[in-house]
PDB file of C-alpha atoms in Angstrom:
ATOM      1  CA  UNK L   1      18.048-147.058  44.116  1.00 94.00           C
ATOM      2  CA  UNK L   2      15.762-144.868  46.259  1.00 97.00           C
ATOM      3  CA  UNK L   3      14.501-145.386  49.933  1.00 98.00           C
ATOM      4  CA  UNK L   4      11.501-142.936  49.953  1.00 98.00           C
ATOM      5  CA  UNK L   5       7.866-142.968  51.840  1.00 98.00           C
ATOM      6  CA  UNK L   6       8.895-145.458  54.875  1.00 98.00           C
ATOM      7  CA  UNK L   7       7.596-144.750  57.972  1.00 98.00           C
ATOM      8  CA  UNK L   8       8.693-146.390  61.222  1.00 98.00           C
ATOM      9  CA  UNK L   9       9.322-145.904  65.628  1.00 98.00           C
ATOM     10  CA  UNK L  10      13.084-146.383  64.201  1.00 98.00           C
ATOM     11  CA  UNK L  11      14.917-146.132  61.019  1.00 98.00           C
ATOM     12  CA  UNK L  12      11.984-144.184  59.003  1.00 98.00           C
ATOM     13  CA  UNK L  13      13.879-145.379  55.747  1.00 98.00           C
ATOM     14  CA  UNK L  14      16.448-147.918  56.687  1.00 98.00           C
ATOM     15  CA  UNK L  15      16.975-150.013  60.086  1.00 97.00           C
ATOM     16  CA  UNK L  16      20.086-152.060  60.134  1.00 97.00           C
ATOM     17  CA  UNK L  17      21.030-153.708  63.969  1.00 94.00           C
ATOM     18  CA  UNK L  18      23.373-156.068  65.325  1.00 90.00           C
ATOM     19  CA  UNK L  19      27.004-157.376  65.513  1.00 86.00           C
ATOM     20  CA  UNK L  20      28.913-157.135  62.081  1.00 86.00           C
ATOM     21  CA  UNK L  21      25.972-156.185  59.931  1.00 95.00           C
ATOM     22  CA  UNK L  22      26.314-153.809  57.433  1.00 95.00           C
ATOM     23  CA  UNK L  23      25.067-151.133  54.933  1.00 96.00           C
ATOM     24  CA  UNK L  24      26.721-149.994  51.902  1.00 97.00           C
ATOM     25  CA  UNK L  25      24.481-147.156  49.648  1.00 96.00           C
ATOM     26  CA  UNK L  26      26.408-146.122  46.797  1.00 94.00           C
ATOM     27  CA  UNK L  27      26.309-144.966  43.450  1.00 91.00           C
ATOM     28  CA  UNK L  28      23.613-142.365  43.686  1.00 93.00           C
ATOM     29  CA  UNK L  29      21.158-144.010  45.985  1.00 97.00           C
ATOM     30  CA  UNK L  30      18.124-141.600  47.205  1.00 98.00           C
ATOM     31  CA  UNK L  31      16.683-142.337  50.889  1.00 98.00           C
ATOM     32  CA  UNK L  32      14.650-139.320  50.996  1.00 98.00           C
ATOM     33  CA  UNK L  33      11.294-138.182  52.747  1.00 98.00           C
ATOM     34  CA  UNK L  34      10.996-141.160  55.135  1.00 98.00           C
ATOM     35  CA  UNK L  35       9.713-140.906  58.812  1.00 98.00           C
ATOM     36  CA  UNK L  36      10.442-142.008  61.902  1.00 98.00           C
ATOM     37  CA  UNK L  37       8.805-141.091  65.136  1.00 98.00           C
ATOM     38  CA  UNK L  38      11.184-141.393  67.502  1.00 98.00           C
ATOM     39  CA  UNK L  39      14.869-141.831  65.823  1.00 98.00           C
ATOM     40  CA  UNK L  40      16.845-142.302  62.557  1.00 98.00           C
ATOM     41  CA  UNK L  41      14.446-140.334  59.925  1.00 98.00           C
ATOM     42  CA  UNK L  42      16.552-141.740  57.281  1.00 98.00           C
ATOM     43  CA  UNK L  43      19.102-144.302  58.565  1.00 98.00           C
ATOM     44  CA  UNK L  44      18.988-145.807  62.261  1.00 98.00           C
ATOM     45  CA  UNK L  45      22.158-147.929  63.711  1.00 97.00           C
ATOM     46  CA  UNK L  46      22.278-149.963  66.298  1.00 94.00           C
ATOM     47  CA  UNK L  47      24.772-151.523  68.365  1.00 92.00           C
ATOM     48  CA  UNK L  48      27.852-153.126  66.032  1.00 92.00           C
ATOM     49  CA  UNK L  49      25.932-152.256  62.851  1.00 96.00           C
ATOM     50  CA  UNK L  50      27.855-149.902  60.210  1.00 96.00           C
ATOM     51  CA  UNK L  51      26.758-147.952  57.589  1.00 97.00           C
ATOM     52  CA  UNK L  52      28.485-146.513  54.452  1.00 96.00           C
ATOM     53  CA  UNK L  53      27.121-143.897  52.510  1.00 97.00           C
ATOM     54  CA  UNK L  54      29.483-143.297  49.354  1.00 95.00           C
ATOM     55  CA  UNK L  55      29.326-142.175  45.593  1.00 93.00           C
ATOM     56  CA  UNK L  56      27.150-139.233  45.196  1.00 94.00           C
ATOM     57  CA  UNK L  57      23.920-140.796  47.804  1.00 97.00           C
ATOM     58  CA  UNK L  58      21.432-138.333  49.318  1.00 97.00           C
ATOM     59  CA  UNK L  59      20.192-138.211  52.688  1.00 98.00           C
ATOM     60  CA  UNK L  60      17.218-135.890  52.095  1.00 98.00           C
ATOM     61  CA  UNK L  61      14.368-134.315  53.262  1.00 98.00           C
ATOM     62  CA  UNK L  62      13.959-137.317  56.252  1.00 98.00           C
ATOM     63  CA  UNK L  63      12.242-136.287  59.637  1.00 98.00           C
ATOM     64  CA  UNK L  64      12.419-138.228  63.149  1.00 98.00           C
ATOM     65  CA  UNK L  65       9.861-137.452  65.809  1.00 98.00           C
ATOM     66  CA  UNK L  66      12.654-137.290  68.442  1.00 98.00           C
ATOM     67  CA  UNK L  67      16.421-136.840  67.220  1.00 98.00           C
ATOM     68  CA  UNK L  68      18.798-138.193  63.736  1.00 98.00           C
ATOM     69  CA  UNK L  69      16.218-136.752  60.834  1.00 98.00           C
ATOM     70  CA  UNK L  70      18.676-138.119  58.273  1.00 98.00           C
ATOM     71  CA  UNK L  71      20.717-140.820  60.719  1.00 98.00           C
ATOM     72  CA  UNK L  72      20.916-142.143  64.032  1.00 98.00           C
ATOM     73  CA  UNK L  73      23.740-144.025  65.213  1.00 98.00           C
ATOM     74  CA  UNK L  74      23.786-146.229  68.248  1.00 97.00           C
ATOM     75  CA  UNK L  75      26.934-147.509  68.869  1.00 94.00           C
ATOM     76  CA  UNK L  76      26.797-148.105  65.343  1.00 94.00           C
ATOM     77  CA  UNK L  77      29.817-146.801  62.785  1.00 96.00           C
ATOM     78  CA  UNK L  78      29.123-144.094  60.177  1.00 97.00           C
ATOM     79  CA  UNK L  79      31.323-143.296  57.399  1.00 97.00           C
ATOM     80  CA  UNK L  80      30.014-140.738  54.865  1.00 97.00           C
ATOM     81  CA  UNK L  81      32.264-140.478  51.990  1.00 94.00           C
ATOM     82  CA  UNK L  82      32.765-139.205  48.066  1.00 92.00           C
ATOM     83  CA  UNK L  83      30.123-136.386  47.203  1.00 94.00           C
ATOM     84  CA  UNK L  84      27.818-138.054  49.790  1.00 97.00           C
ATOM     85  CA  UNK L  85      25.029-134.944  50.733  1.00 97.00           C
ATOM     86  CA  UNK L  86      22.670-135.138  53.914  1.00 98.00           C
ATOM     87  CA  UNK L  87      20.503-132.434  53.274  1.00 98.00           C
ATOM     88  CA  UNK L  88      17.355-130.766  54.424  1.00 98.00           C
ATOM     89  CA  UNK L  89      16.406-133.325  57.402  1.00 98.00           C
ATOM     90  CA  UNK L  90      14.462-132.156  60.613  1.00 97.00           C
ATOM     91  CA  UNK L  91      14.601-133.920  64.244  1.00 98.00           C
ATOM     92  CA  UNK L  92      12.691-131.606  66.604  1.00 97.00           C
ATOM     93  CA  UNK L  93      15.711-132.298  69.732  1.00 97.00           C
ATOM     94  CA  UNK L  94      18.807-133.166  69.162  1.00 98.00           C
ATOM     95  CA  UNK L  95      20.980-133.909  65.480  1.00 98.00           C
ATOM     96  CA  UNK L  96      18.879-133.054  62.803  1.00 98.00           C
ATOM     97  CA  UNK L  97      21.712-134.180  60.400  1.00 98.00           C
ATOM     98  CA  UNK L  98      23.245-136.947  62.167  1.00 98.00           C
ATOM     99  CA  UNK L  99      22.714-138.026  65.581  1.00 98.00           C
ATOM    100  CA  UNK L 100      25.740-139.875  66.911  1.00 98.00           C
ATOM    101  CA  UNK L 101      24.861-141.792  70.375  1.00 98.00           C
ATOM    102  CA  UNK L 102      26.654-144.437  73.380  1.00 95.00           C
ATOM    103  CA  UNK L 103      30.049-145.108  71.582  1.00 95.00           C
ATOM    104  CA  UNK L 104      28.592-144.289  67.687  1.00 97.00           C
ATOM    105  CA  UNK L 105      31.446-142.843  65.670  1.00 97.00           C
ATOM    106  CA  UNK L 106      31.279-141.149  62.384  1.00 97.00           C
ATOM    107  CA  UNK L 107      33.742-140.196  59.535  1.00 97.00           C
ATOM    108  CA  UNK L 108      32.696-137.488  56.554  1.00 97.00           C
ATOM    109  CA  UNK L 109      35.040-137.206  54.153  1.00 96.00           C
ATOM    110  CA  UNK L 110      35.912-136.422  50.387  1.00 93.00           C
ATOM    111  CA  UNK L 111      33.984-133.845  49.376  1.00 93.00           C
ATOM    112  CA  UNK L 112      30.965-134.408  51.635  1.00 96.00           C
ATOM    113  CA  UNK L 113      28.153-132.655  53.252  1.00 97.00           C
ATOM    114  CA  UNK L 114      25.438-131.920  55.877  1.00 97.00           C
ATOM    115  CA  UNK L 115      23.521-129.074  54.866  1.00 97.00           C
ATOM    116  CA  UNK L 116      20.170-127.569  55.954  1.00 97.00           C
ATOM    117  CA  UNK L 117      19.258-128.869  58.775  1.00 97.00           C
ATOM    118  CA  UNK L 118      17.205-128.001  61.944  1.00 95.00           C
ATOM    119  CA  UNK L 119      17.395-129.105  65.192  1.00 97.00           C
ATOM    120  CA  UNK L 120      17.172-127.713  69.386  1.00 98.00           C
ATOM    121  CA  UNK L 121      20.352-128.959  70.049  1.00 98.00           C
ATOM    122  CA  UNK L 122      23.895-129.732  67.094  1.00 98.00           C
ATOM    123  CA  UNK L 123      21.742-128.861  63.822  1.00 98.00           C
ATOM    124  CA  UNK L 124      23.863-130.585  61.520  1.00 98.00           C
ATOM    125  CA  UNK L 125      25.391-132.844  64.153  1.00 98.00           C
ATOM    126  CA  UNK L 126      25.049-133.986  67.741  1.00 98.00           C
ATOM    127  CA  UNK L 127      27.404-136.342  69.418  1.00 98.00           C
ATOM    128  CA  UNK L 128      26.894-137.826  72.862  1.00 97.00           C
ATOM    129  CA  UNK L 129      29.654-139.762  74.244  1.00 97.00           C
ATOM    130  CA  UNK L 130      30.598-140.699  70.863  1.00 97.00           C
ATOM    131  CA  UNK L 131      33.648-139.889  68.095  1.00 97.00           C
ATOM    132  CA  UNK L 132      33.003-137.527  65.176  1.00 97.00           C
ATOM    133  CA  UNK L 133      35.451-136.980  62.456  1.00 97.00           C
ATOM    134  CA  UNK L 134      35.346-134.511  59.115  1.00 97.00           C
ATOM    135  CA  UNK L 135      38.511-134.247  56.813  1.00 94.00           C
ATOM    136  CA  UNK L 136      38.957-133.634  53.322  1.00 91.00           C
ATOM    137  CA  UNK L 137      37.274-130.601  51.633  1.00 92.00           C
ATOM    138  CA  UNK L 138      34.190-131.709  53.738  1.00 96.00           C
ATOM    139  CA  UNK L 139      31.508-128.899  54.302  1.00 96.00           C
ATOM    140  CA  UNK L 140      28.609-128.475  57.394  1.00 97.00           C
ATOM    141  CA  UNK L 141      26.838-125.180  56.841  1.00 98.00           C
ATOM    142  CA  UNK L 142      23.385-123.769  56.855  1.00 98.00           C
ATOM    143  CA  UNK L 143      22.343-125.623  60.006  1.00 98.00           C
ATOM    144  CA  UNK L 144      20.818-123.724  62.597  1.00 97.00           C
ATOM    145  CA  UNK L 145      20.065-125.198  66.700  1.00 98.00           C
ATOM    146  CA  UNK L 146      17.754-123.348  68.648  1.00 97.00           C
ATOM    147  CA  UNK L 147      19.586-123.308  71.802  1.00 97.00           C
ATOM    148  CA  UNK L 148      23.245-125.066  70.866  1.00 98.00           C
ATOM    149  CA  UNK L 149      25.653-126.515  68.362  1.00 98.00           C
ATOM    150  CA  UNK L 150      24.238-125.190  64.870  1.00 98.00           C
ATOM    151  CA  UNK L 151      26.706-126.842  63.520  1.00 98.00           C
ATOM    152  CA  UNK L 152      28.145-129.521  65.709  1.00 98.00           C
ATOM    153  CA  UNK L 153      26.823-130.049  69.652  1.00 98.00           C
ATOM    154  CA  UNK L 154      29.118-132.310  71.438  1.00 97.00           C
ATOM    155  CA  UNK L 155      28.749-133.641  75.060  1.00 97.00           C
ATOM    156  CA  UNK L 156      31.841-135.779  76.169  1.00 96.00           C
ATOM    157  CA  UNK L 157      32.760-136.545  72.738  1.00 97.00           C
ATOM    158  CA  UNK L 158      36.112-136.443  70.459  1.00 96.00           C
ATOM    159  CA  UNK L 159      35.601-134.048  67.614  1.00 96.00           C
ATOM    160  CA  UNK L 160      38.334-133.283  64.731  1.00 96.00           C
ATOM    161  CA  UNK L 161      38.193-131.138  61.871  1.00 95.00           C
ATOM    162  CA  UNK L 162      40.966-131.997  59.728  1.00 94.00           C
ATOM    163  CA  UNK L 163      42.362-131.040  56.712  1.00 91.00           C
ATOM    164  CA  UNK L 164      39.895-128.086  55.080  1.00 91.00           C
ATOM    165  CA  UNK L 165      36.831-129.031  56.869  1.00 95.00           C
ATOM    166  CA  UNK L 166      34.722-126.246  57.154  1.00 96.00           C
ATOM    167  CA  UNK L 167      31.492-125.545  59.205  1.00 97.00           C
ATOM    168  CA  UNK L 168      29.904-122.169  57.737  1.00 97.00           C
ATOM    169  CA  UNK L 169      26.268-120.442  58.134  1.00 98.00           C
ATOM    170  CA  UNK L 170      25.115-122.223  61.098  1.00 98.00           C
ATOM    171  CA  UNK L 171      23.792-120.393  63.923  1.00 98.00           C
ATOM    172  CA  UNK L 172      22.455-121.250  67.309  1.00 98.00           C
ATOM    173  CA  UNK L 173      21.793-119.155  70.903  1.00 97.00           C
ATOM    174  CA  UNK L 174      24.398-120.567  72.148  1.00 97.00           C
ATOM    175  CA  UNK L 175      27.829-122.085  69.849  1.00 97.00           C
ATOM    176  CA  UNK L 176      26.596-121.209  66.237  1.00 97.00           C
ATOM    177  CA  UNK L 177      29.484-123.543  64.960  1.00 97.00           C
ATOM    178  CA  UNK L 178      30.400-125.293  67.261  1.00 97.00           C
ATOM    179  CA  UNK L 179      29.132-126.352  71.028  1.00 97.00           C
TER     180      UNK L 179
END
């Protein structure tokens, strides 16, 4: 399955709101070079929506006007699992990779990664009052923030990197890893 050429305000590829709904992409799904001009290039989530990304899926080459190039999360739950890649995205303020926002939590695991990503503020993540969790050989690197959190920005957040998670190769002014 591929997700490719949408453009929207929200959710440039995929938009997927309220209470209990869900979003399962797996076994090698593409969204890749979709739009959004203000949030969620990719993937946007609002409240008590969840999204899981699983079985070698791409989250590629997406761009949002404002912040989440390859997903935005509103309250919304993200679990990116098994070889799952978000790579290459661009949101010109805040989490070019993921954008995690008002109670959003997110879970990487098993062997996945955000990669290549550019942002002003947490290039391969940014978490705002919100829960962010990497564990199992999962990989951030090559991000880069103009002024913080190349890797991971996070304001009044809970952030753990368990179990050989690694965040390499990012760089910002200020917290090249971490902010």
């Amino acid at each position: 399955v591929r997700v490719a050429g949408g453009v929207a305000t929200n959710g440039g590829g995929l938009f997927v709101t309220g209470a209990s709904s869900m979003l399962v992409l797996g076994g090698r799904v593409r969204v890749e070079r979709n739009n959004a001009s203000a949030t969620g290039g990719g993937v946007s989530l609002g409240a008590g929506a969840r999204c899981e990304a699983l079985d070698d899926t791409r989250l590629s080459l997406n761009t949002a006007g404002a912040s989440g190039g390859g997903a935005y999360a509103s309250g919304g739950a993200l679990f990116i699992t098994d070889r799952v890649l978000v790579d290459a995205n661009v949101a010109p303020t805040t989490g070019a990779g993921l954008h995690l926002v008002e109670g959003a939590s997110a879970l990487i695991s098993a062997s996945a990664a955000v990669v290549n990503s550019t942002s002003d503020v947490g290039g391969c993540v940014a978490a705002s009052a919100s829960s962010f969790r990497m564990l199992g050989l999962t990989t951030l690197s090559n991000c880069s923030a103009l002024t913080a959190g190349g890797g991971i920005s996070a304001t009044g957040s809970n952030v753990a990197l368990l179990n050989r998670s690694s965040v390499t190769g990012c760089k910002a002014k200020t917290g090249g890893g971490v902010y």
